[in-house]
Amino acid sequence: MPERSRVAVLISGRGSNMAALIYAAQAEDCPYEVTLVASDRPDAEGLALARAEGVAVADLPPARGNRAGFEAALAEAIDAAGIDYIACAGYMRILGDDFVKRYAGRIINIHPSLLPAHKGLDTHAAVLAAGESVTGATVHQVVAELDSGPILGQVRVAVQPGDTVEALAERVRIAEHQLYPRVLAELVAAEVGPEAVLAKVRALALALPAAAEKLTHGMPGFFVEGGKFFAYFTRDHHGDGITALLVKASGVEEQAQLIENDPELYYRPAYFGPSGWVGIRLDGGAVDWGHIEDWLTRSWRMSAPKRLAAMFDL
Ligand code: GRF
């Protein structure tokens, strides 16, 4: 079996969604495994289940009144465990901007409503008060703004006559347990962790004529023998938290244009000065590998000795 993506689950309470994620991962074809559970509350009920199932529980300082310190310790535990994805499951604390930025695109959350309807707390009471006939749950990417971020999947749950908040919450939970493992598995399969992304980049880069690889400034760099570097793979370079491919655009003008048109995909890499090197994010959702291949080819052509490039064009 290929290596599975490593998932950390954050909880504050019962942890029934965490349990659903753990049990779904027993399936042989599940692309993730839960390797860490963390809580802002040392007495969270779900922690006993995690321990009983042999999942490591992070040892963290109290969170109350100490968000920065708590999140720093949490990040340390997550990095030490080589975590690829963070799944919030009934985690009742808002994650700080720095934390969210550090794991951009790799944190997801489950929310008990059909977002964008009923963000925040007390969703079931709001659904009943509004007399709605359908509610449900949503799995979404976590961004700085609460309960926003791209929606990855939803499940619908019918409101029944005479429903109470508790009865509705219980049925929504059952639906959540179906939704969360499926969406996480889909996400992981579509957008694999940095190691697998590097393997893919490497395969594409080294498939180009006379291409070779060398570690440079801590980054795997790809160059044309007898020519120049045409690509670098960067992962958390100088702690920037970014996984990306660096390739050569035609110059600073094209670089600026690309970034202006699609600032979520392209960025200007630090430490490259005013050059045409442009960064393409590989951590912001499913990667378009055809697009990456095109860029590698283009960048290779600009870096290869003329004769080789001409031969390649034939
Ligand atoms: C779930 O309803 C989830 O959507 C919400 O909090 C609840 C957590 O339940 N964010 P559990 O701890 O997973 O049982």
Short mmCIF file of C-alpha atoms and ligand atoms in Angstrom, two decimals:
data_model
loop_
_atom_site.label_atom_id
_atom_site.label_comp_id
_atom_site.label_asym_id
_atom_site.label_seq_id
_atom_site.Cartn_x
_atom_site.Cartn_y
_atom_site.Cartn_z
CA MET A 1 0.00 0.00 0.00
CA PRO A 2 1.36 3.48 -0.78
CA GLU A 3 2.16 5.62 2.21
CA ARG A 4 -0.97 7.13 3.67
CA SER A 5 -1.39 10.80 4.44
CA ARG A 6 -1.06 11.55 8.11
CA VAL A 7 -3.96 13.34 9.73
CA ALA A 8 -4.20 15.16 13.07
CA VAL A 9 -7.70 15.56 14.52
CA LEU A 10 -8.50 18.49 16.83
CA ILE A 11 -11.36 18.02 19.28
CA SER A 12 -12.89 19.74 22.29
CA GLY A 13 -15.58 17.29 23.37
CA ARG A 14 -17.14 13.97 22.63
CA GLY A 15 -15.09 13.29 19.55
CA SER A 16 -17.63 11.21 17.69
CA ASN A 17 -16.49 12.67 14.36
CA MET A 18 -12.91 11.93 15.32
CA ALA A 19 -14.01 8.33 16.00
CA ALA A 20 -15.68 8.17 12.58
CA LEU A 21 -12.43 9.34 10.95
CA ILE A 22 -10.38 6.80 12.90
CA TYR A 23 -12.67 3.86 12.10
CA ALA A 24 -13.01 4.73 8.42
CA ALA A 25 -9.23 4.56 8.18
CA GLN A 26 -9.35 0.84 8.98
CA ALA A 27 -10.46 0.26 5.41
CA GLU A 28 -7.51 -0.93 3.40
CA ASP A 29 -8.08 1.55 0.62
CA CYS A 30 -8.41 4.57 2.92
CA PRO A 31 -5.75 7.08 1.78
CA TYR A 32 -5.25 8.63 5.23
CA GLU A 33 -4.56 7.52 8.78
CA VAL A 34 -5.19 9.42 11.99
CA THR A 35 -1.81 9.59 13.70
CA LEU A 36 -2.41 12.38 16.20
CA VAL A 37 -5.29 13.73 18.25
CA ALA A 38 -5.08 17.04 20.09
CA SER A 39 -7.49 18.95 22.28
CA ASP A 40 -7.66 22.35 23.88
CA ARG A 41 -9.37 20.59 26.79
CA PRO A 42 -7.37 17.90 28.60
CA ASP A 43 -10.66 16.42 29.86
CA ALA A 44 -12.27 16.09 26.42
CA GLU A 45 -14.22 12.84 26.34
CA GLY A 46 -12.88 11.79 22.97
CA LEU A 47 -9.29 11.57 24.17
CA ALA A 48 -9.94 8.27 25.97
CA LEU A 49 -11.22 6.74 22.76
CA ALA A 50 -8.18 7.99 20.83
CA ARG A 51 -5.83 6.46 23.41
CA ALA A 52 -7.75 3.20 23.46
CA GLU A 53 -7.43 2.99 19.69
CA GLY A 54 -3.68 3.55 19.91
CA VAL A 55 -3.66 7.04 18.44
CA ALA A 56 -1.08 9.42 19.93
CA VAL A 57 -2.55 12.28 21.95
CA ALA A 58 -0.58 15.53 21.95
CA ASP A 59 0.61 16.72 25.32
CA LEU A 60 -0.19 20.44 25.33
CA PRO A 61 -0.19 23.33 27.79
CA PRO A 62 -3.58 24.77 28.86
CA ALA A 63 -5.21 26.73 26.05
CA ARG A 64 -7.29 29.09 28.12
CA GLY A 65 -5.92 32.63 28.05
CA ASN A 66 -2.80 31.43 26.24
CA ARG A 67 -3.72 31.04 22.59
CA ALA A 68 -0.31 31.92 21.18
CA GLY A 69 1.54 29.54 23.48
CA PHE A 70 -1.01 26.79 23.01
CA GLU A 71 -0.98 27.04 19.22
CA ALA A 72 2.81 27.17 19.10
CA ALA A 73 2.94 23.90 21.08
CA LEU A 74 0.21 22.44 18.88
CA ALA A 75 2.14 23.35 15.72
CA GLU A 76 5.26 21.80 17.18
CA ALA A 77 3.43 18.55 17.93
CA ILE A 78 1.90 18.55 14.44
CA ASP A 79 5.25 19.11 12.75
CA ALA A 80 7.01 16.53 14.91
CA ALA A 81 4.38 13.97 13.90
CA GLY A 82 4.86 14.75 10.19
CA ILE A 83 1.21 15.64 9.76
CA ASP A 84 -0.14 16.32 6.26
CA TYR A 85 -3.70 17.38 7.15
CA ILE A 86 -5.48 18.80 10.18
CA ALA A 87 -9.15 17.93 10.68
CA CYS A 88 -11.12 19.97 13.20
CA ALA A 89 -13.93 17.86 14.64
CA GLY A 90 -15.94 19.73 17.22
CA TYR A 91 -12.91 21.88 18.02
CA MET A 92 -14.49 24.83 19.78
CA ARG A 93 -11.70 27.36 19.57
CA ILE A 94 -11.03 29.76 16.72
CA LEU A 95 -7.59 29.07 15.24
CA GLY A 96 -5.29 32.09 15.07
CA ASP A 97 -4.33 33.70 11.76
CA ASP A 98 -0.73 32.58 12.03
CA PHE A 99 -1.71 28.98 12.60
CA VAL A 100 -4.18 29.02 9.70
CA LYS A 101 -1.60 30.59 7.42
CA ARG A 102 1.08 28.11 8.42
CA TYR A 103 -1.11 25.17 7.37
CA ALA A 104 -2.94 26.96 4.56
CA GLY A 105 -5.02 24.58 2.49
CA ARG A 106 -4.36 21.70 4.88
CA ILE A 107 -6.90 22.41 7.64
CA ILE A 108 -10.52 21.34 7.31
CA ASN A 109 -13.53 21.59 9.59
CA ILE A 110 -16.98 20.10 9.93
CA HIS A 111 -19.85 22.42 10.70
CA PRO A 112 -23.40 21.30 11.59
CA SER A 113 -25.33 23.30 8.98
CA LEU A 114 -25.57 23.69 5.24
CA LEU A 115 -23.09 26.54 4.96
CA PRO A 116 -23.15 29.40 4.15
CA ALA A 117 -26.39 29.21 6.18
CA HIS A 118 -26.06 29.35 9.97
CA LYS A 119 -22.42 30.03 10.67
CA GLY A 120 -21.26 30.06 14.28
CA LEU A 121 -22.92 28.40 17.27
CA ASP A 122 -26.45 27.15 17.97
CA THR A 123 -27.14 26.16 14.38
CA HIS A 124 -29.86 23.63 15.16
CA ALA A 125 -31.87 26.11 17.25
CA ALA A 126 -31.58 28.60 14.40
CA VAL A 127 -32.81 26.03 11.88
CA LEU A 128 -35.83 25.15 14.06
CA ALA A 129 -36.62 28.81 14.80
CA ALA A 130 -36.57 29.57 11.08
CA GLY A 131 -38.93 26.65 10.42
CA GLU A 132 -36.59 25.17 7.83
CA SER A 133 -37.37 21.71 6.52
CA VAL A 134 -33.83 20.70 5.60
CA THR A 135 -30.52 21.17 7.35
CA GLY A 136 -27.30 19.19 7.28
CA ALA A 137 -23.57 19.49 7.68
CA THR A 138 -20.65 20.90 5.72
CA VAL A 139 -16.97 20.06 5.48
CA HIS A 140 -14.92 23.07 4.40
CA GLN A 141 -11.37 24.35 4.24
CA VAL A 142 -10.46 26.53 7.18
CA VAL A 143 -9.56 30.14 6.42
CA ALA A 144 -9.07 33.04 8.81
CA GLU A 145 -12.76 33.97 8.68
CA LEU A 146 -15.00 31.74 10.83
CA ASP A 147 -16.97 28.96 9.05
CA SER A 148 -16.01 30.31 5.64
CA GLY A 149 -13.49 28.82 3.22
CA PRO A 150 -14.15 26.63 0.20
CA ILE A 151 -16.82 23.98 0.73
CA LEU A 152 -15.58 20.43 0.12
CA GLY A 153 -18.79 18.48 0.73
CA GLN A 154 -22.24 18.58 2.31
CA VAL A 155 -24.86 16.17 3.56
CA ARG A 156 -28.55 17.01 3.83
CA VAL A 157 -30.71 16.02 6.80
CA ALA A 158 -34.51 16.39 6.90
CA VAL A 159 -36.01 18.25 9.83
CA GLN A 160 -38.83 16.17 11.34
CA PRO A 161 -42.07 17.48 12.84
CA GLY A 162 -41.62 17.98 16.55
CA ASP A 163 -37.82 17.93 16.33
CA THR A 164 -35.93 19.27 19.32
CA VAL A 165 -32.44 20.73 19.18
CA GLU A 166 -31.08 17.53 20.75
CA ALA A 167 -32.91 15.18 18.40
CA LEU A 168 -31.84 17.15 15.36
CA ALA A 169 -28.24 17.44 16.59
CA GLU A 170 -28.10 13.67 17.04
CA ARG A 171 -29.32 12.94 13.50
CA VAL A 172 -27.02 15.54 12.01
CA ARG A 173 -24.16 13.84 13.83
CA ILE A 174 -25.03 10.49 12.24
CA ALA A 175 -24.91 12.19 8.84
CA GLU A 176 -21.64 13.91 9.72
CA HIS A 177 -20.05 10.55 10.45
CA GLN A 178 -20.81 9.49 6.87
CA LEU A 179 -19.68 12.76 5.33
CA TYR A 180 -16.42 13.55 7.08
CA PRO A 181 -14.35 10.42 6.33
CA ARG A 182 -15.50 10.41 2.72
CA VAL A 183 -14.62 14.07 2.09
CA LEU A 184 -11.27 13.77 3.84
CA ALA A 185 -10.41 10.69 1.79
CA GLU A 186 -11.36 12.49 -1.41
CA LEU A 187 -9.29 15.51 -0.48
CA VAL A 188 -6.25 13.43 0.39
CA ALA A 189 -6.50 11.35 -2.75
CA ALA A 190 -6.77 14.47 -4.93
CA GLU A 191 -4.12 16.48 -3.23
CA VAL A 192 -1.46 14.34 -1.68
CA GLY A 193 1.10 15.42 0.90
CA PRO A 194 4.33 17.32 0.18
CA GLU A 195 6.46 14.18 -0.12
CA ALA A 196 4.19 12.71 -2.76
CA VAL A 197 3.96 16.08 -4.51
CA LEU A 198 7.75 16.19 -4.67
CA ALA A 199 7.84 12.67 -6.09
CA LYS A 200 5.45 13.74 -8.82
CA VAL A 201 7.37 16.95 -9.62
CA ARG A 202 10.60 14.96 -9.72
CA ALA A 203 9.14 12.39 -12.11
CA LEU A 204 7.97 15.13 -14.49
CA ALA A 205 11.18 17.18 -14.28
CA LEU A 206 13.56 14.26 -14.75
CA ALA A 207 11.56 13.03 -17.73
CA LEU A 208 12.87 16.04 -19.67
CA PRO A 209 16.02 15.53 -21.81
CA ALA A 210 19.35 15.70 -19.96
CA ALA A 211 17.61 16.76 -16.77
CA ALA A 212 19.32 16.13 -13.45
CA GLU A 213 18.70 16.94 -9.83
CA LYS A 214 20.82 18.58 -7.17
CA LEU A 215 20.02 19.85 -3.69
CA THR A 216 20.69 23.58 -3.60
CA HIS A 217 19.93 26.05 -0.78
CA GLY A 218 18.03 23.21 0.85
CA MET A 219 15.73 22.78 -2.14
CA PRO A 220 15.70 19.98 -4.69
CA GLY A 221 16.75 21.81 -7.87
CA PHE A 222 16.42 20.52 -11.43
CA PHE A 223 18.92 21.54 -14.09
CA VAL A 224 19.84 20.68 -17.66
CA GLU A 225 23.24 19.03 -17.86
CA GLY A 226 25.57 21.55 -19.45
CA GLY A 227 22.89 24.20 -18.91
CA LYS A 228 21.13 25.93 -16.07
CA PHE A 229 18.57 25.24 -13.38
CA PHE A 230 15.03 25.21 -14.72
CA ALA A 231 13.03 24.38 -11.59
CA TYR A 232 13.17 24.18 -7.82
CA PHE A 233 10.87 22.42 -5.43
CA THR A 234 10.33 24.43 -2.27
CA ARG A 235 8.76 23.23 0.94
CA ASP A 236 8.55 25.55 3.93
CA HIS A 237 11.61 27.48 2.73
CA HIS A 238 12.84 29.68 5.62
CA GLY A 239 9.61 28.76 7.43
CA ASP A 240 7.27 30.32 4.87
CA GLY A 241 4.93 27.30 5.10
CA ILE A 242 4.63 27.12 1.31
CA THR A 243 4.92 24.05 -0.90
CA ALA A 244 5.54 25.20 -4.45
CA LEU A 245 7.36 24.77 -7.71
CA LEU A 246 9.61 27.59 -8.89
CA VAL A 247 9.98 27.97 -12.64
CA LYS A 248 11.29 30.61 -15.00
CA ALA A 249 8.82 32.98 -16.65
CA SER A 250 10.07 35.09 -19.55
CA GLY A 251 10.94 37.95 -17.20
CA VAL A 252 9.74 40.20 -14.39
CA GLU A 253 6.88 41.51 -16.49
CA GLU A 254 5.33 38.14 -17.09
CA GLN A 255 5.99 37.23 -13.48
CA ALA A 256 4.04 40.29 -12.30
CA GLN A 257 1.24 39.57 -14.77
CA LEU A 258 0.83 35.98 -13.61
CA ILE A 259 0.68 37.02 -9.97
CA GLU A 260 -1.80 39.78 -10.69
CA ASN A 261 -4.11 37.46 -12.64
CA ASP A 262 -4.02 34.59 -10.18
CA PRO A 263 -2.54 35.59 -6.81
CA GLU A 264 -3.71 32.34 -5.21
CA LEU A 265 -1.66 30.24 -7.58
CA TYR A 266 1.41 32.36 -8.35
CA TYR A 267 3.76 34.29 -6.09
CA ARG A 268 7.11 36.01 -6.20
CA PRO A 269 9.68 33.80 -4.48
CA ALA A 270 11.86 35.51 -1.88
CA TYR A 271 15.65 35.36 -2.32
CA PHE A 272 15.49 35.42 -6.12
CA GLY A 273 15.79 39.18 -6.53
CA PRO A 274 14.26 40.87 -9.57
CA SER A 275 14.24 37.86 -11.87
CA GLY A 276 11.64 35.98 -13.85
CA TRP A 277 11.44 33.14 -11.34
CA VAL A 278 7.86 32.60 -10.32
CA GLY A 279 6.39 30.33 -7.65
CA ILE A 280 3.43 28.07 -8.42
CA ARG A 281 1.63 26.89 -5.29
CA LEU A 282 1.24 23.14 -4.92
CA ASP A 283 -0.61 23.34 -1.60
CA GLY A 284 -3.77 25.26 -2.42
CA GLY A 285 -6.08 22.46 -3.52
CA ALA A 286 -5.99 19.81 -6.22
CA VAL A 287 -2.90 20.33 -8.39
CA ASP A 288 -3.34 20.67 -12.16
CA TRP A 289 -0.46 18.40 -13.18
CA GLY A 290 -0.85 19.09 -16.89
CA HIS A 291 -0.27 22.74 -16.15
CA ILE A 292 2.80 21.92 -14.05
CA GLU A 293 4.19 19.76 -16.83
CA ASP A 294 3.72 22.61 -19.33
CA TRP A 295 5.59 25.00 -17.08
CA LEU A 296 8.43 22.57 -16.50
CA THR A 297 8.80 22.04 -20.23
CA ARG A 298 8.75 25.76 -20.92
CA SER A 299 11.26 26.51 -18.20
CA TRP A 300 13.49 23.65 -19.39
CA ARG A 301 13.48 25.07 -22.91
CA MET A 302 14.64 28.44 -21.64
CA SER A 303 17.46 26.88 -19.66
CA ALA A 304 18.75 24.20 -22.05
CA PRO A 305 21.70 24.77 -24.37
CA LYS A 306 20.35 25.93 -27.75
CA ARG A 307 21.23 22.76 -29.61
CA LEU A 308 19.48 20.54 -27.11
CA ALA A 309 16.39 22.75 -27.08
CA ALA A 310 16.29 22.63 -30.89
CA MET A 311 16.53 18.84 -30.84
CA PHE A 312 13.71 18.70 -28.31
CA ASP A 313 11.51 20.84 -30.57
CA LEU A 314 12.01 18.35 -33.40
C1 GRF B 1 -20.43 18.30 15.49
O1 GRF B 1 -21.80 18.48 15.33
C2 GRF B 1 -19.66 19.25 14.64
O2 GRF B 1 -20.27 19.56 13.44
C3 GRF B 1 -19.60 20.49 15.49
O3 GRF B 1 -19.46 20.00 16.80
C4 GRF B 1 -19.99 18.69 16.89
C5 GRF B 1 -18.87 17.80 17.40
O4 GRF B 1 -19.33 16.56 17.77
N1 GRF B 1 -18.56 21.37 15.03
P1 GRF B 1 -18.30 15.40 18.14
O5 GRF B 1 -17.37 15.94 19.22
O6 GRF B 1 -17.57 15.05 16.89
O7 GRF B 1 -19.14 14.29 18.65
#
